[in-house]
Backbone as JSON, one array per atom type, in Angstrom:
{
  "sequence": "MRQAIGYVRVSTEQQANEGVSLEAQKAKIEHWCKANDYELVNVYVDAGISGKSMDKRHGLLDALKSLKKGMALVSYSLSRLARSTKHLIEISEMVAKKHGDMVSLTEKIDTTTAAGKMMFQMLAVLSEFERNLTAERTSTALQHKKATGHKYTGQDPYGFSSI",
  "N": [[-43.74, 50.76, 12.52], [-40.44, 50.09, 11.51], [-37.34, 51.6, 12.57], [-34.58, 53.64, 11.47], [-31.17, 54.75, 11.52], [-29.12, 56.91, 9.77], [-25.82, 57.14, 8.37], [-23.28, 59.15, 7.06], [-20.2, 59.89, 5.35], [-17.34, 61.7, 4.22], [-13.91, 61.82, 3.25], [-12.2, 64.05, 2.84], [-11.84, 67.64, 3.13], [-12.2, 68.95, 0.72], [-13.86, 67.17, -0.71], [-16.08, 67.35, 0.94], [-16.8, 70.05, 0.65], [-16.98, 70.57, -2.13], [-17.88, 68.33, -3.47], [-20.61, 66.07, -4.31], [-20.96, 63.96, -2.83], [-21.74, 63.5, -0.09], [-24.46, 64.24, -0.15], [-25.33, 62.46, -2.11], [-24.87, 59.98, -0.84], [-26.64, 60.25, 1.3], [-29.09, 60.42, -0.07], [-29.25, 57.83, -1.17], [-29.48, 56.33, 1.17], [-31.93, 57.32, 2.18], [-33.63, 56.44, 0.11], [-33.35, 53.62, 0.37], [-34.46, 53.24, 2.93], [-37.11, 54.05, 2.51], [-37.91, 52.15, 0.58], [-37.74, 49.83, 2.06], [-39.49, 50.01, 4.14], [-38.7, 51.52, 6.46], [-38.49, 54.02, 8.93], [-36.64, 56.85, 8.63], [-34.89, 58.18, 11.07], [-32.78, 59.98, 11.66], [-29.91, 61.43, 10.05], [-26.56, 61.16, 10.39], [-23.52, 63.0, 10.1], [-20.16, 63.07, 9.05], [-18.03, 65.2, 7.85], [-15.3, 65.56, 5.78], [-13.51, 64.01, 7.26], [-11.25, 61.51, 8.09], [-11.65, 57.94, 7.86], [-10.01, 56.44, 9.36], [-9.71, 56.39, 12.19], [-11.91, 56.22, 15.05], [-12.35, 58.02, 17.14], [-12.37, 60.81, 16.57], [-14.57, 61.21, 15.08], [-17.35, 62.58, 15.42], [-19.94, 62.5, 14.42], [-20.37, 59.77, 13.79], [-20.04, 58.66, 16.36], [-22.15, 59.91, 17.71], [-24.27, 58.85, 16.23], [-24.11, 56.13, 16.92], [-24.61, 56.32, 19.67], [-27.24, 57.23, 19.66], [-28.65, 55.14, 18.63], [-31.23, 52.92, 19.12], [-32.82, 50.08, 20.69], [-33.38, 47.53, 18.37], [-33.19, 49.13, 16.1], [-31.89, 50.1, 12.84], [-28.63, 50.66, 11.59], [-27.67, 52.46, 8.96], [-25.55, 52.69, 6.22], [-23.88, 53.99, 3.32], [-21.69, 52.53, 2.47], [-19.4, 50.11, 3.8], [-16.89, 51.21, 4.02], [-17.41, 53.81, 4.62], [-18.14, 53.73, 7.25], [-15.87, 52.74, 8.65], [-12.3, 52.26, 8.31], [-10.84, 50.28, 9.28], [-10.48, 46.94, 10.28], [-10.77, 46.22, 12.95], [-12.2, 48.45, 14.03], [-14.56, 48.32, 12.52], [-15.59, 45.89, 13.4], [-15.92, 46.52, 16.12], [-17.92, 48.49, 15.89], [-19.95, 46.92, 14.81], [-20.38, 45.19, 16.98], [-21.32, 47.02, 18.9], [-23.75, 47.76, 17.72], [-25.02, 45.28, 17.66], [-25.31, 44.78, 20.41], [-27.43, 46.39, 21.0], [-29.4, 45.04, 19.84], [-29.72, 45.63, 17.18], [-29.56, 46.21, 13.61], [-27.09, 46.17, 11.04], [-26.7, 47.88, 8.05], [-25.31, 47.94, 4.94], [-25.31, 49.56, 2.02], [-23.87, 49.37, -0.41], [-22.37, 46.97, -0.25], [-24.39, 45.25, 0.32], [-25.01, 44.19, 2.93], [-26.27, 42.27, 5.6], [-26.53, 41.79, 8.83], [-28.0, 40.01, 10.32], [-27.92, 37.32, 9.92], [-25.93, 34.27, 10.0], [-24.36, 33.91, 7.69], [-24.41, 36.5, 6.69], [-23.03, 37.86, 8.72], [-20.51, 36.67, 8.45], [-19.8, 37.52, 5.86], [-19.73, 40.25, 6.33], [-17.51, 40.42, 8.07], [-15.45, 39.53, 6.4], [-15.48, 41.52, 4.42], [-14.81, 43.69, 5.98], [-12.14, 43.21, 6.51], [-11.14, 43.44, 3.9], [-11.68, 46.14, 3.42], [-9.91, 47.42, 5.18], [-7.54, 46.51, 4.05], [-7.63, 47.84, 1.58], [-7.34, 50.52, 2.44], [-4.74, 50.35, 3.49], [-3.28, 49.73, 1.16], [-3.64, 52.09, -0.31], [-2.3, 53.93, 1.33], [0.27, 52.87, 1.17], [0.86, 53.15, -1.59], [0.77, 55.93, -1.82], [2.87, 56.69, -0.12], [5.05, 55.51, -1.45], [5.01, 56.94, -3.87], [5.54, 59.55, -2.95], [8.09, 59.18, -1.81], [9.53, 58.57, -4.12], [9.3, 60.99, -5.56], [10.7, 62.68, -3.82], [13.26, 61.51, -3.86], [14.0, 61.96, -6.5], [14.23, 64.64, -6.66], [11.95, 66.16, -7.08], [9.17, 68.3, -6.3], [7.48, 67.52, -3.35], [5.76, 68.21, -1.39], [3.25, 70.55, -0.26], [4.49, 72.91, 0.19], [7.46, 74.84, -0.34], [10.71, 73.84, 0.77], [12.32, 75.56, 3.49], [14.21, 78.31, 2.52], [14.38, 77.62, -0.14], [13.08, 77.74, -3.5], [10.49, 76.94, -5.77], [10.69, 76.33, -9.25]],
  "CA": [[-42.73, 50.89, 11.49], [-39.07, 50.02, 12.0], [-36.62, 52.86, 12.47], [-33.19, 53.56, 11.04], [-30.26, 55.89, 11.64], [-28.2, 56.94, 8.64], [-24.49, 57.71, 8.61], [-22.54, 59.48, 5.83], [-18.88, 60.46, 5.61], [-16.33, 61.85, 3.19], [-12.59, 61.89, 3.89], [-11.46, 65.3, 2.71], [-12.59, 68.9, 3.12], [-12.56, 69.24, -0.67], [-15.04, 66.36, -1.02], [-17.19, 67.88, 1.71], [-17.19, 71.37, 0.16], [-17.22, 70.64, -3.56], [-18.5, 67.12, -4.02], [-22.01, 65.77, -4.01], [-20.93, 62.64, -2.23], [-22.57, 63.43, 1.13], [-25.86, 64.26, -0.56], [-25.61, 61.21, -2.83], [-24.98, 58.93, 0.16], [-27.9, 60.47, 2.05], [-30.21, 60.08, -0.96], [-29.31, 56.36, -1.25], [-30.0, 55.85, 2.46], [-33.36, 57.66, 2.2], [-34.3, 55.54, -0.83], [-33.4, 52.28, 0.96], [-35.41, 53.26, 4.04], [-38.46, 54.1, 1.94], [-38.17, 50.89, -0.11], [-37.78, 48.72, 3.02], [-40.43, 50.38, 5.22], [-38.03, 52.04, 7.64], [-38.55, 55.46, 9.17], [-35.3, 57.39, 8.82], [-34.98, 59.08, 12.21], [-31.76, 61.01, 11.54], [-28.7, 61.09, 9.3], [-25.4, 61.77, 11.03], [-22.54, 63.34, 9.07], [-18.76, 63.44, 9.32], [-17.56, 65.78, 6.59], [-13.87, 65.85, 5.73], [-12.84, 63.31, 8.35], [-10.78, 60.18, 7.7], [-12.25, 56.79, 8.51], [-8.93, 55.66, 9.98], [-9.99, 56.16, 13.61], [-13.29, 56.55, 15.42], [-12.45, 58.98, 18.22], [-12.61, 62.18, 16.11], [-15.76, 61.24, 14.23], [-18.47, 62.84, 16.33], [-21.17, 62.06, 13.77], [-20.48, 58.33, 14.0], [-20.23, 58.41, 17.79], [-23.53, 60.32, 18.02], [-25.18, 57.87, 15.61], [-24.08, 54.91, 17.75], [-25.28, 56.63, 20.95], [-28.68, 57.41, 19.47], [-29.23, 53.88, 18.18], [-32.05, 52.27, 20.14], [-33.09, 48.65, 20.49], [-34.08, 47.13, 17.16], [-33.01, 50.05, 14.98], [-30.85, 49.76, 11.86], [-27.63, 51.66, 11.25], [-27.57, 52.34, 7.5], [-24.51, 53.48, 5.58], [-23.74, 53.72, 1.89], [-20.65, 51.53, 2.29], [-18.62, 49.83, 5.01], [-15.75, 52.12, 4.06], [-17.86, 55.06, 5.23], [-18.17, 53.5, 8.7], [-14.5, 52.62, 9.18], [-11.3, 51.72, 7.39], [-10.08, 49.29, 10.02], [-11.25, 45.76, 10.64], [-11.05, 46.32, 14.38], [-13.26, 49.42, 14.26], [-15.81, 47.81, 11.95], [-16.11, 44.86, 14.31], [-16.4, 47.23, 17.31], [-19.2, 49.1, 15.54], [-20.89, 45.81, 14.69], [-20.7, 44.71, 18.32], [-22.16, 48.04, 19.54], [-25.08, 47.65, 17.13], [-25.58, 43.99, 18.1], [-25.71, 44.92, 21.82], [-28.74, 47.04, 21.02], [-30.26, 44.18, 19.02], [-29.96, 46.35, 15.94], [-29.03, 45.66, 12.37], [-26.22, 47.02, 10.23], [-27.01, 47.79, 6.64], [-24.39, 48.61, 4.03], [-26.0, 49.49, 0.74], [-22.98, 48.95, -1.48], [-22.01, 45.55, -0.1], [-25.62, 44.5, 0.6], [-24.76, 43.48, 4.18], [-27.35, 42.07, 6.56], [-25.84, 41.06, 9.9], [-28.92, 39.2, 11.13], [-27.69, 35.91, 9.64], [-24.53, 33.83, 10.12], [-23.68, 34.2, 6.43], [-24.25, 37.96, 6.63], [-21.94, 38.22, 9.64], [-19.26, 36.22, 7.85], [-19.51, 38.43, 4.75], [-19.35, 41.53, 6.94], [-16.15, 40.32, 8.59], [-14.53, 39.45, 5.25], [-15.41, 42.83, 3.78], [-14.08, 44.57, 6.9], [-10.72, 42.96, 6.26], [-10.83, 44.01, 2.58], [-11.69, 47.59, 3.54], [-8.65, 47.81, 5.8], [-6.52, 46.24, 3.04], [-7.7, 48.93, 0.61], [-6.74, 51.69, 3.07], [-3.29, 50.11, 3.58], [-2.73, 49.85, -0.2], [-3.62, 53.52, -0.66], [-1.2, 54.54, 2.1], [1.53, 52.36, 0.61], [1.08, 53.79, -2.89], [1.06, 57.35, -1.58], [4.22, 56.76, 0.45], [6.0, 55.18, -2.52], [5.05, 58.06, -4.81], [6.23, 60.68, -2.29], [9.51, 58.82, -1.71], [10.1, 58.69, -5.47], [9.43, 62.42, -5.86], [11.78, 63.22, -2.99], [14.54, 60.97, -4.34], [14.32, 62.49, -7.82], [14.33, 66.09, -6.57], [10.7, 66.83, -7.4], [8.4, 68.84, -5.17], [6.66, 66.45, -2.79], [4.86, 68.78, -0.37], [2.56, 71.74, -0.7], [5.32, 74.08, 0.45], [8.88, 74.7, -0.63], [11.53, 73.83, 1.99], [12.84, 76.86, 3.88], [15.41, 78.71, 1.8], [14.31, 77.16, -1.52], [11.88, 78.14, -4.22], [10.26, 76.08, -6.93], [10.82, 77.07, -10.51]],
  "C": [[-41.34, 50.84, 12.14], [-38.36, 51.34, 11.76], [-35.16, 52.63, 12.09], [-32.47, 54.88, 11.33], [-29.33, 55.81, 10.44], [-26.86, 57.54, 9.06], [-23.79, 57.92, 7.28], [-21.22, 60.13, 6.21], [-18.12, 60.61, 4.3], [-15.02, 62.17, 3.89], [-11.94, 63.26, 3.87], [-12.39, 66.5, 2.75], [-13.06, 69.23, 1.71], [-13.81, 68.45, -1.07], [-16.27, 66.91, -0.31], [-17.71, 69.19, 1.12], [-17.61, 71.39, -1.3], [-18.0, 69.45, -4.11], [-19.96, 66.99, -3.67], [-22.1, 64.45, -3.25], [-21.78, 62.52, -0.97], [-24.05, 63.37, 0.77], [-26.24, 62.96, -1.29], [-25.76, 60.05, -1.85], [-26.3, 59.04, 0.91], [-29.1, 60.06, 1.21], [-30.37, 58.56, -1.07], [-29.9, 55.78, 0.03], [-31.51, 56.12, 2.56], [-34.16, 56.72, 1.3], [-34.43, 54.14, -0.24], [-34.44, 52.22, 2.08], [-36.85, 53.23, 3.51], [-38.83, 52.74, 1.32], [-38.33, 49.71, 0.86], [-38.63, 49.01, 4.25], [-39.75, 50.71, 6.53], [-38.28, 53.54, 7.73], [-37.12, 55.92, 9.43], [-35.38, 58.48, 9.88], [-34.02, 60.26, 12.08], [-30.63, 60.5, 10.66], [-27.56, 61.88, 9.94], [-24.29, 61.9, 10.0], [-21.18, 63.6, 9.69], [-18.2, 63.9, 7.99], [-16.08, 66.11, 6.68], [-13.07, 65.2, 6.82], [-12.49, 61.9, 7.88], [-11.51, 59.09, 8.48], [-11.23, 55.94, 9.26], [-9.19, 55.39, 11.45], [-11.4, 56.63, 13.91], [-13.37, 57.75, 16.36], [-12.72, 60.42, 17.79], [-13.87, 62.31, 15.27], [-17.02, 61.34, 15.09], [-19.81, 62.41, 15.73], [-21.41, 60.58, 13.99], [-20.77, 58.02, 15.47], [-21.64, 58.79, 18.22], [-24.54, 59.34, 17.44], [-25.26, 56.61, 16.46], [-24.77, 55.14, 19.09], [-26.79, 56.7, 20.79], [-29.4, 56.14, 19.02], [-29.97, 53.21, 19.34], [-32.33, 50.83, 19.75], [-33.9, 48.42, 19.21], [-33.91, 48.04, 15.96], [-31.91, 49.53, 14.04], [-29.91, 50.95, 11.7], [-27.33, 51.46, 9.77], [-26.47, 53.26, 6.99], [-24.43, 53.09, 4.11], [-22.76, 52.58, 1.65], [-19.96, 51.3, 3.63], [-17.45, 50.79, 5.14], [-16.13, 53.48, 4.63], [-17.88, 54.93, 6.76], [-16.76, 53.47, 9.29], [-13.6, 52.05, 8.11], [-10.42, 50.71, 8.11], [-11.0, 48.14, 10.4], [-11.68, 45.84, 12.09], [-12.22, 47.27, 14.65], [-14.59, 48.95, 13.68], [-16.42, 46.74, 12.85], [-16.62, 45.49, 15.59], [-17.76, 47.85, 17.05], [-20.28, 48.03, 15.45], [-21.33, 45.3, 16.06], [-21.58, 45.71, 19.08], [-23.6, 47.96, 19.03], [-25.77, 46.37, 17.61], [-26.04, 44.05, 19.55], [-27.09, 45.54, 21.95], [-29.76, 46.26, 20.19], [-30.67, 44.88, 17.73], [-29.35, 45.64, 14.76], [-28.08, 46.68, 11.74], [-26.57, 46.79, 8.78], [-25.97, 48.59, 5.88], [-24.95, 48.45, 2.63], [-25.12, 48.98, -0.39], [-22.7, 47.45, -1.43], [-23.2, 44.64, 0.17], [-25.46, 43.59, 1.83], [-26.01, 43.42, 5.03], [-26.76, 41.2, 7.67], [-26.78, 40.24, 10.78], [-28.74, 37.7, 10.89], [-26.22, 35.56, 9.81], [-23.75, 34.14, 8.85], [-23.45, 35.7, 6.28], [-23.13, 38.44, 7.53], [-20.59, 37.84, 9.05], [-18.86, 37.15, 6.7], [-19.08, 39.8, 5.27], [-17.89, 41.49, 7.4], [-15.12, 40.25, 7.46], [-14.38, 40.81, 4.58], [-14.72, 43.85, 4.66], [-12.58, 44.43, 6.68], [-10.31, 43.59, 4.92], [-10.81, 45.54, 2.62], [-10.4, 48.1, 4.16], [-7.5, 47.59, 4.81], [-6.47, 47.37, 2.01], [-7.06, 50.2, 1.18], [-5.22, 51.55, 3.13], [-2.63, 50.22, 2.21], [-2.62, 51.31, -0.62], [-2.47, 54.22, 0.05], [0.15, 54.13, 1.53], [1.85, 53.02, -0.72], [1.45, 55.26, -2.73], [2.48, 57.52, -1.06], [5.28, 56.5, -0.62], [6.13, 56.34, -3.5], [5.79, 59.26, -4.21], [7.73, 60.41, -2.15], [10.21, 58.97, -3.06], [10.3, 60.16, -5.83], [10.59, 63.04, -5.08], [13.14, 62.78, -3.52], [14.96, 61.56, -5.68], [14.33, 64.02, -7.85], [13.08, 66.85, -6.96], [10.02, 67.32, -6.12], [7.46, 67.75, -4.66], [5.79, 66.92, -1.63], [4.18, 69.99, -0.98], [3.38, 73.01, -0.53], [6.77, 73.79, 0.07], [9.65, 74.65, 0.7], [12.1, 75.23, 2.25], [14.14, 77.15, 3.14], [15.41, 78.28, 0.34], [13.06, 77.73, -2.19], [11.74, 77.23, -5.44], [10.26, 76.94, -8.19], [9.68, 76.7, -11.42]]
}
């Protein structure tokens, strides 16, 4: 029987503590493994950690280290693995070095074919674009609040109080 490693992640502590997203992602991975005759060896978790960089995501790093020849790395979505094209390609290359497969359930990615690799690369670019749009919208909204005298942080500036 083929083996798989699962990886799940949520970006905020609130999602990790209150949401069902981690459990929902894990359940989808378990279902895929069962339906495709894979033994799910382990599921690695990064709870409340941004996908912007890889170095602080110990769950992802451990998942990549534990991946053995021919195994699949299964995630709910490419956005759970990384939010940067560069990092997604690095992850893909690490998996390929071990002659493994990457599986993204949302995007239905299979990197064993040329078309699958091309789709993976295109979706990696779109994932980074989505992260950049979110950052841009957040920055614009905060700048607008600041310019119009509205509260734009969780704390009042020193010497001021909100009414």
